[in-house]
PDB file of N, CA and C in Angstrom:
ATOM      1  N   UNK A   1     -50.505   1.469  30.976  1.00  0.00           N
ATOM      2  CA  UNK A   1     -48.835   1.481  31.443  1.00  0.00           C
ATOM      3  C   UNK A   1     -48.120   0.337  32.210  1.00  0.00           C
ATOM      4  N   UNK A   2     -47.162  -0.228  31.528  1.00  0.00           N
ATOM      5  CA  UNK A   2     -46.621  -1.849  32.249  1.00  0.00           C
ATOM      6  C   UNK A   2     -45.044  -1.612  32.219  1.00  0.00           C
ATOM      7  N   UNK A   3     -44.357  -2.350  32.648  1.00  0.00           N
ATOM      8  CA  UNK A   3     -42.775  -2.243  33.364  1.00  0.00           C
ATOM      9  C   UNK A   3     -42.436  -3.390  32.617  1.00  0.00           C
ATOM     10  N   UNK A   4     -41.252  -3.168  31.760  1.00  0.00           N
ATOM     11  CA  UNK A   4     -40.651  -3.652  30.763  1.00  0.00           C
ATOM     12  C   UNK A   4     -39.634  -4.783  32.071  1.00  0.00           C
ATOM     13  N   UNK A   5     -39.687  -5.935  32.700  1.00  0.00           N
ATOM     14  CA  UNK A   5     -38.365  -6.081  33.700  1.00  0.00           C
ATOM     15  C   UNK A   5     -37.045  -6.821  32.982  1.00  0.00           C
ATOM     16  N   UNK A   6     -37.337  -6.693  31.532  1.00  0.00           N
ATOM     17  CA  UNK A   6     -36.015  -6.858  30.455  1.00  0.00           C
ATOM     18  C   UNK A   6     -35.728  -6.008  29.242  1.00  0.00           C
ATOM     19  N   UNK A   7     -35.362  -4.744  29.313  1.00  0.00           N
ATOM     20  CA  UNK A   7     -35.243  -3.954  27.966  1.00  0.00           C
ATOM     21  C   UNK A   7     -34.030  -4.246  27.664  1.00  0.00           C
ATOM     22  N   UNK A   8     -34.148  -4.196  26.322  1.00  0.00           N
ATOM     23  CA  UNK A   8     -33.305  -3.966  25.279  1.00  0.00           C
ATOM     24  C   UNK A   8     -32.189  -3.001  25.638  1.00  0.00           C
ATOM     25  N   UNK A   9     -30.857  -3.549  25.794  1.00  0.00           N
ATOM     26  CA  UNK A   9     -29.598  -2.961  25.933  1.00  0.00           C
ATOM     27  C   UNK A   9     -28.775  -2.620  25.028  1.00  0.00           C
ATOM     28  N   UNK A  10     -28.746  -1.311  24.942  1.00  0.00           N
ATOM     29  CA  UNK A  10     -27.686  -0.753  23.545  1.00  0.00           C
ATOM     30  C   UNK A  10     -26.403  -0.074  24.185  1.00  0.00           C
ATOM     31  N   UNK A  11     -25.100  -0.719  23.592  1.00  0.00           N
ATOM     32  CA  UNK A  11     -24.108  -0.399  24.151  1.00  0.00           C
ATOM     33  C   UNK A  11     -23.233   0.323  23.559  1.00  0.00           C
ATOM     34  N   UNK A  12     -22.463   1.166  23.836  1.00  0.00           N
ATOM     35  CA  UNK A  12     -21.475   1.743  22.605  1.00  0.00           C
ATOM     36  C   UNK A  12     -20.372   1.429  23.344  1.00  0.00           C
ATOM     37  N   UNK A  13     -18.739   1.326  22.810  1.00  0.00           N
ATOM     38  CA  UNK A  13     -17.339   1.078  23.134  1.00  0.00           C
ATOM     39  C   UNK A  13     -16.942   1.828  22.451  1.00  0.00           C
ATOM     40  N   UNK A  14     -16.010   2.743  22.929  1.00  0.00           N
ATOM     41  CA  UNK A  14     -15.002   3.638  22.500  1.00  0.00           C
ATOM     42  C   UNK A  14     -13.913   3.261  23.114  1.00  0.00           C
ATOM     43  N   UNK A  15     -12.447   4.194  22.537  1.00  0.00           N
ATOM     44  CA  UNK A  15     -11.235   4.184  22.968  1.00  0.00           C
ATOM     45  C   UNK A  15     -11.030   5.528  22.871  1.00  0.00           C
ATOM     46  N   UNK A  16     -10.434   5.778  24.169  1.00  0.00           N
ATOM     47  CA  UNK A  16     -10.008   7.314  24.413  1.00  0.00           C
ATOM     48  C   UNK A  16      -9.374   7.618  24.192  1.00  0.00           C
ATOM     49  N   UNK A  17      -8.800   9.008  23.640  1.00  0.00           N
ATOM     50  CA  UNK A  17      -8.107   9.337  22.749  1.00  0.00           C
ATOM     51  C   UNK A  17      -6.677   9.014  23.413  1.00  0.00           C
ATOM     52  N   UNK A  18      -5.422   8.730  22.690  1.00  0.00           N
ATOM     53  CA  UNK A  18      -4.473   8.710  22.770  1.00  0.00           C
ATOM     54  C   UNK A  18      -3.924   9.608  22.866  1.00  0.00           C
ATOM     55  N   UNK A  19      -3.126  10.281  24.068  1.00  0.00           N
ATOM     56  CA  UNK A  19      -1.557  11.079  23.647  1.00  0.00           C
ATOM     57  C   UNK A  19      -0.149  10.331  23.788  1.00  0.00           C
ATOM     58  N   UNK A  20       0.422  10.544  22.479  1.00  0.00           N
ATOM     59  CA  UNK A  20       1.566   9.616  22.572  1.00  0.00           C
ATOM     60  C   UNK A  20       3.082  10.425  22.857  1.00  0.00           C
ATOM     61  N   UNK A  21       3.692   9.495  23.586  1.00  0.00           N
ATOM     62  CA  UNK A  21       4.959  10.024  24.028  1.00  0.00           C
ATOM     63  C   UNK A  21       6.052   9.947  22.909  1.00  0.00           C
ATOM     64  N   UNK A  22       6.514  10.750  22.485  1.00  0.00           N
ATOM     65  CA  UNK A  22       7.300  10.758  21.256  1.00  0.00           C
ATOM     66  C   UNK A  22       8.851  11.305  21.866  1.00  0.00           C
ATOM     67  N   UNK A  23       9.843  10.729  21.857  1.00  0.00           N
ATOM     68  CA  UNK A  23      11.101  10.570  22.320  1.00  0.00           C
ATOM     69  C   UNK A  23      11.810  10.570  20.983  1.00  0.00           C
ATOM     70  N   UNK A  24      12.674  11.587  20.913  1.00  0.00           N
ATOM     71  CA  UNK A  24      13.661  12.327  19.996  1.00  0.00           C
ATOM     72  C   UNK A  24      15.089  11.671  20.211  1.00  0.00           C
ATOM     73  N   UNK A  25      15.454  10.891  19.532  1.00  0.00           N
ATOM     74  CA  UNK A  25      17.447  11.318  19.091  1.00  0.00           C
ATOM     75  C   UNK A  25      17.628  11.678  17.867  1.00  0.00           C
ATOM     76  N   UNK A  26      18.793  12.426  18.667  1.00  0.00           N
ATOM     77  CA  UNK A  26      19.906  13.320  17.230  1.00  0.00           C
ATOM     78  C   UNK A  26      21.104  12.481  17.065  1.00  0.00           C
ATOM     79  N   UNK A  27      21.285  12.119  15.801  1.00  0.00           N
ATOM     80  CA  UNK A  27      22.282  11.185  15.850  1.00  0.00           C
ATOM     81  C   UNK A  27      23.078  12.078  14.607  1.00  0.00           C
ATOM     82  N   UNK A  28      23.742  12.785  15.082  1.00  0.00           N
ATOM     83  CA  UNK A  28      24.708  14.064  14.558  1.00  0.00           C
ATOM     84  C   UNK A  28      26.144  13.313  13.591  1.00  0.00           C
ATOM     85  N   UNK A  29      26.495  13.712  12.935  1.00  0.00           N
ATOM     86  CA  UNK A  29      27.621  13.195  12.026  1.00  0.00           C
ATOM     87  C   UNK A  29      28.661  13.855  11.715  1.00  0.00           C
ATOM     88  N   UNK A  30      29.638  13.438  11.733  1.00  0.00           N
ATOM     89  CA  UNK A  30      30.858  14.739  11.287  1.00  0.00           C
ATOM     90  C   UNK A  30      31.559  14.588  10.623  1.00  0.00           C
ATOM     91  N   UNK A  31      32.768  14.991  10.024  1.00  0.00           N
ATOM     92  CA  UNK A  31      33.723  14.802   8.886  1.00  0.00           C
ATOM     93  C   UNK A  31      34.969  14.676  10.160  1.00  0.00           C
ATOM     94  N   UNK A  32      35.837  13.294  10.084  1.00  0.00           N
ATOM     95  CA  UNK A  32      36.959  13.552  10.587  1.00  0.00           C
ATOM     96  C   UNK A  32      38.023  14.982  10.020  1.00  0.00           C
ATOM     97  N   UNK A  33      38.613  15.532  10.862  1.00  0.00           N
ATOM     98  CA  UNK A  33      39.379  16.365  10.217  1.00  0.00           C
ATOM     99  C   UNK A  33      40.968  15.897   9.993  1.00  0.00           C
ATOM    100  N   UNK A  34      41.014  14.707  10.467  1.00  0.00           N
ATOM    101  CA  UNK A  34      42.598  13.797  10.070  1.00  0.00           C
ATOM    102  C   UNK A  34      42.280  13.596   8.932  1.00  0.00           C
ATOM    103  N   UNK A  35      41.287  12.275   8.632  1.00  0.00           N
ATOM    104  CA  UNK A  35      41.041  11.316   7.791  1.00  0.00           C
ATOM    105  C   UNK A  35      40.095  11.704   6.379  1.00  0.00           C
ATOM    106  N   UNK A  36      39.151  12.294   6.734  1.00  0.00           N
ATOM    107  CA  UNK A  36      37.973  13.303   5.708  1.00  0.00           C
ATOM    108  C   UNK A  36      36.629  12.425   6.066  1.00  0.00           C
ATOM    109  N   UNK A  37      36.820  11.261   6.494  1.00  0.00           N
ATOM    110  CA  UNK A  37      35.746   9.894   7.170  1.00  0.00           C
ATOM    111  C   UNK A  37      34.590  10.888   7.534  1.00  0.00           C
ATOM    112  N   UNK A  38      33.015  10.545   6.760  1.00  0.00           N
ATOM    113  CA  UNK A  38      32.395  10.762   7.481  1.00  0.00           C
ATOM    114  C   UNK A  38      31.988   9.641   8.783  1.00  0.00           C
ATOM    115  N   UNK A  39      31.250  10.603   9.528  1.00  0.00           N
ATOM    116  CA  UNK A  39      30.875   9.138  10.727  1.00  0.00           C
ATOM    117  C   UNK A  39      29.627   9.846  11.009  1.00  0.00           C
ATOM    118  N   UNK A  40      28.534   8.931  11.719  1.00  0.00           N
ATOM    119  CA  UNK A  40      27.237   8.974  11.962  1.00  0.00           C
ATOM    120  C   UNK A  40      27.373   8.551  13.715  1.00  0.00           C
ATOM    121  N   UNK A  41      26.242   9.293  14.378  1.00  0.00           N
ATOM    122  CA  UNK A  41      26.488   8.133  15.463  1.00  0.00           C
ATOM    123  C   UNK A  41      25.307   7.337  15.311  1.00  0.00           C
ATOM    124  N   UNK A  42      25.003   6.430  16.304  1.00  0.00           N
ATOM    125  CA  UNK A  42      24.363   4.856  16.108  1.00  0.00           C
ATOM    126  C   UNK A  42      23.029   5.320  17.173  1.00  0.00           C
ATOM    127  N   UNK A  43      22.066   4.672  16.483  1.00  0.00           N
ATOM    128  CA  UNK A  43      20.439   4.140  17.515  1.00  0.00           C
ATOM    129  C   UNK A  43      21.260   3.561  18.898  1.00  0.00           C
ATOM    130  N   UNK A  44      20.813   3.835  20.214  1.00  0.00           N
ATOM    131  CA  UNK A  44      21.226   3.364  21.075  1.00  0.00           C
ATOM    132  C   UNK A  44      20.514   1.831  20.883  1.00  0.00           C
ATOM    133  N   UNK A  45      21.137   0.590  21.405  1.00  0.00           N
ATOM    134  CA  UNK A  45      20.345  -0.742  21.303  1.00  0.00           C
ATOM    135  C   UNK A  45      18.960  -1.197  21.361  1.00  0.00           C
ATOM    136  N   UNK A  46      18.391  -0.150  21.969  1.00  0.00           N
ATOM    137  CA  UNK A  46      17.027  -0.511  22.585  1.00  0.00           C
ATOM    138  C   UNK A  46      16.278   0.101  22.065  1.00  0.00           C
ATOM    139  N   UNK A  47      16.791   0.958  21.027  1.00  0.00           N
ATOM    140  CA  UNK A  47      16.140   1.542  20.271  1.00  0.00           C
ATOM    141  C   UNK A  47      15.566   1.168  18.825  1.00  0.00           C
ATOM    142  N   UNK A  48      14.208   1.287  18.403  1.00  0.00           N
ATOM    143  CA  UNK A  48      14.333   0.300  16.984  1.00  0.00           C
ATOM    144  C   UNK A  48      14.339   1.171  15.992  1.00  0.00           C
ATOM    145  N   UNK A  49      14.931   0.958  14.951  1.00  0.00           N
ATOM    146  CA  UNK A  49      15.129   1.541  13.729  1.00  0.00           C
ATOM    147  C   UNK A  49      13.917   2.470  12.951  1.00  0.00           C
ATOM    148  N   UNK A  50      12.719   1.298  13.146  1.00  0.00           N
ATOM    149  CA  UNK A  50      11.161   1.420  12.619  1.00  0.00           C
ATOM    150  C   UNK A  50      10.780   3.149  12.344  1.00  0.00           C
ATOM    151  N   UNK A  51      11.239   3.352  13.941  1.00  0.00           N
ATOM    152  CA  UNK A  51      10.582   4.805  14.368  1.00  0.00           C
ATOM    153  C   UNK A  51       9.251   4.638  14.844  1.00  0.00           C
ATOM    154  N   UNK A  52       8.876   3.758  15.879  1.00  0.00           N
ATOM    155  CA  UNK A  52       7.938   2.522  16.617  1.00  0.00           C
ATOM    156  C   UNK A  52       8.166   1.999  17.337  1.00  0.00           C
ATOM    157  N   UNK A  53       7.962   2.909  18.363  1.00  0.00           N
ATOM    158  CA  UNK A  53       7.700   1.864  20.312  1.00  0.00           C
ATOM    159  C   UNK A  53       7.157   0.201  20.399  1.00  0.00           C
ATOM    160  N   UNK A  54       7.946  -0.022  21.353  1.00  0.00           N
ATOM    161  CA  UNK A  54       7.202  -1.545  21.539  1.00  0.00           C
ATOM    162  C   UNK A  54       5.468  -1.613  21.226  1.00  0.00           C
ATOM    163  N   UNK A  55       4.719  -0.557  22.054  1.00  0.00           N
ATOM    164  CA  UNK A  55       3.142  -0.508  22.527  1.00  0.00           C
ATOM    165  C   UNK A  55       2.960  -0.571  21.133  1.00  0.00           C
ATOM    166  N   UNK A  56       3.238   0.862  20.355  1.00  0.00           N
ATOM    167  CA  UNK A  56       3.204   0.701  18.805  1.00  0.00           C
ATOM    168  C   UNK A  56       2.711  -0.565  17.764  1.00  0.00           C
ATOM    169  N   UNK A  57       3.853  -1.097  17.834  1.00  0.00           N
ATOM    170  CA  UNK A  57       4.200  -1.964  17.217  1.00  0.00           C
ATOM    171  C   UNK A  57       2.733  -2.977  17.475  1.00  0.00           C
ATOM    172  N   UNK A  58       2.791  -3.771  18.710  1.00  0.00           N
ATOM    173  CA  UNK A  58       2.109  -4.697  19.379  1.00  0.00           C
ATOM    174  C   UNK A  58       0.421  -4.049  18.778  1.00  0.00           C
ATOM    175  N   UNK A  59       0.135  -2.762  19.118  1.00  0.00           N
ATOM    176  CA  UNK A  59      -1.049  -2.801  19.126  1.00  0.00           C
ATOM    177  C   UNK A  59      -1.105  -2.639  17.280  1.00  0.00           C
ATOM    178  N   UNK A  60      -0.360  -2.809  16.275  1.00  0.00           N
ATOM    179  CA  UNK A  60      -0.673  -2.191  15.145  1.00  0.00           C
ATOM    180  C   UNK A  60      -0.770  -3.835  14.364  1.00  0.00           C
ATOM    181  N   UNK A  61       0.000  -5.207  15.704  1.00  0.00           N
ATOM    182  CA  UNK A  61      -0.234  -6.245  15.163  1.00  0.00           C
ATOM    183  C   UNK A  61      -1.157  -6.677  15.330  1.00  0.00           C
ATOM    184  N   UNK A  62      -1.840  -6.528  16.547  1.00  0.00           N
ATOM    185  CA  UNK A  62      -2.968  -7.008  17.047  1.00  0.00           C
ATOM    186  C   UNK A  62      -3.878  -6.416  16.470  1.00  0.00           C
ATOM    187  N   UNK A  63      -4.086  -5.433  15.999  1.00  0.00           N
ATOM    188  CA  UNK A  63      -5.441  -5.340  14.979  1.00  0.00           C
ATOM    189  C   UNK A  63      -5.467  -5.268  13.465  1.00  0.00           C
ATOM    190  N   UNK A  64      -3.809  -5.765  12.891  1.00  0.00           N
ATOM    191  CA  UNK A  64      -4.058  -6.049  11.465  1.00  0.00           C
ATOM    192  C   UNK A  64      -3.854  -7.361  11.501  1.00  0.00           C
ATOM    193  N   UNK A  65      -4.305  -8.352  12.359  1.00  0.00           N
ATOM    194  CA  UNK A  65      -4.140 -10.114  12.525  1.00  0.00           C
ATOM    195  C   UNK A  65      -5.812  -9.891  12.803  1.00  0.00           C
ATOM    196  N   UNK A  66      -6.709  -9.301  12.655  1.00  0.00           N
ATOM    197  CA  UNK A  66      -8.190  -9.221  13.117  1.00  0.00           C
ATOM    198  C   UNK A  66      -8.659  -9.965  11.844  1.00  0.00           C
TER     199      UNK A  66
END
């Protein structure tokens, strides 16, 4: 029996499971009782209308560019 001073190394890289954080914004709409116009609330300025947050968007950009 001998000793291998330089064994072959086989490594596996894995990404741990991701637990997404979901933030819901409820945009109510109502009809004005005086003029009858339907209005709806707007998303806060810092919320992207796509439904994806900054980290998800950057992650997608990184992996689609590969």
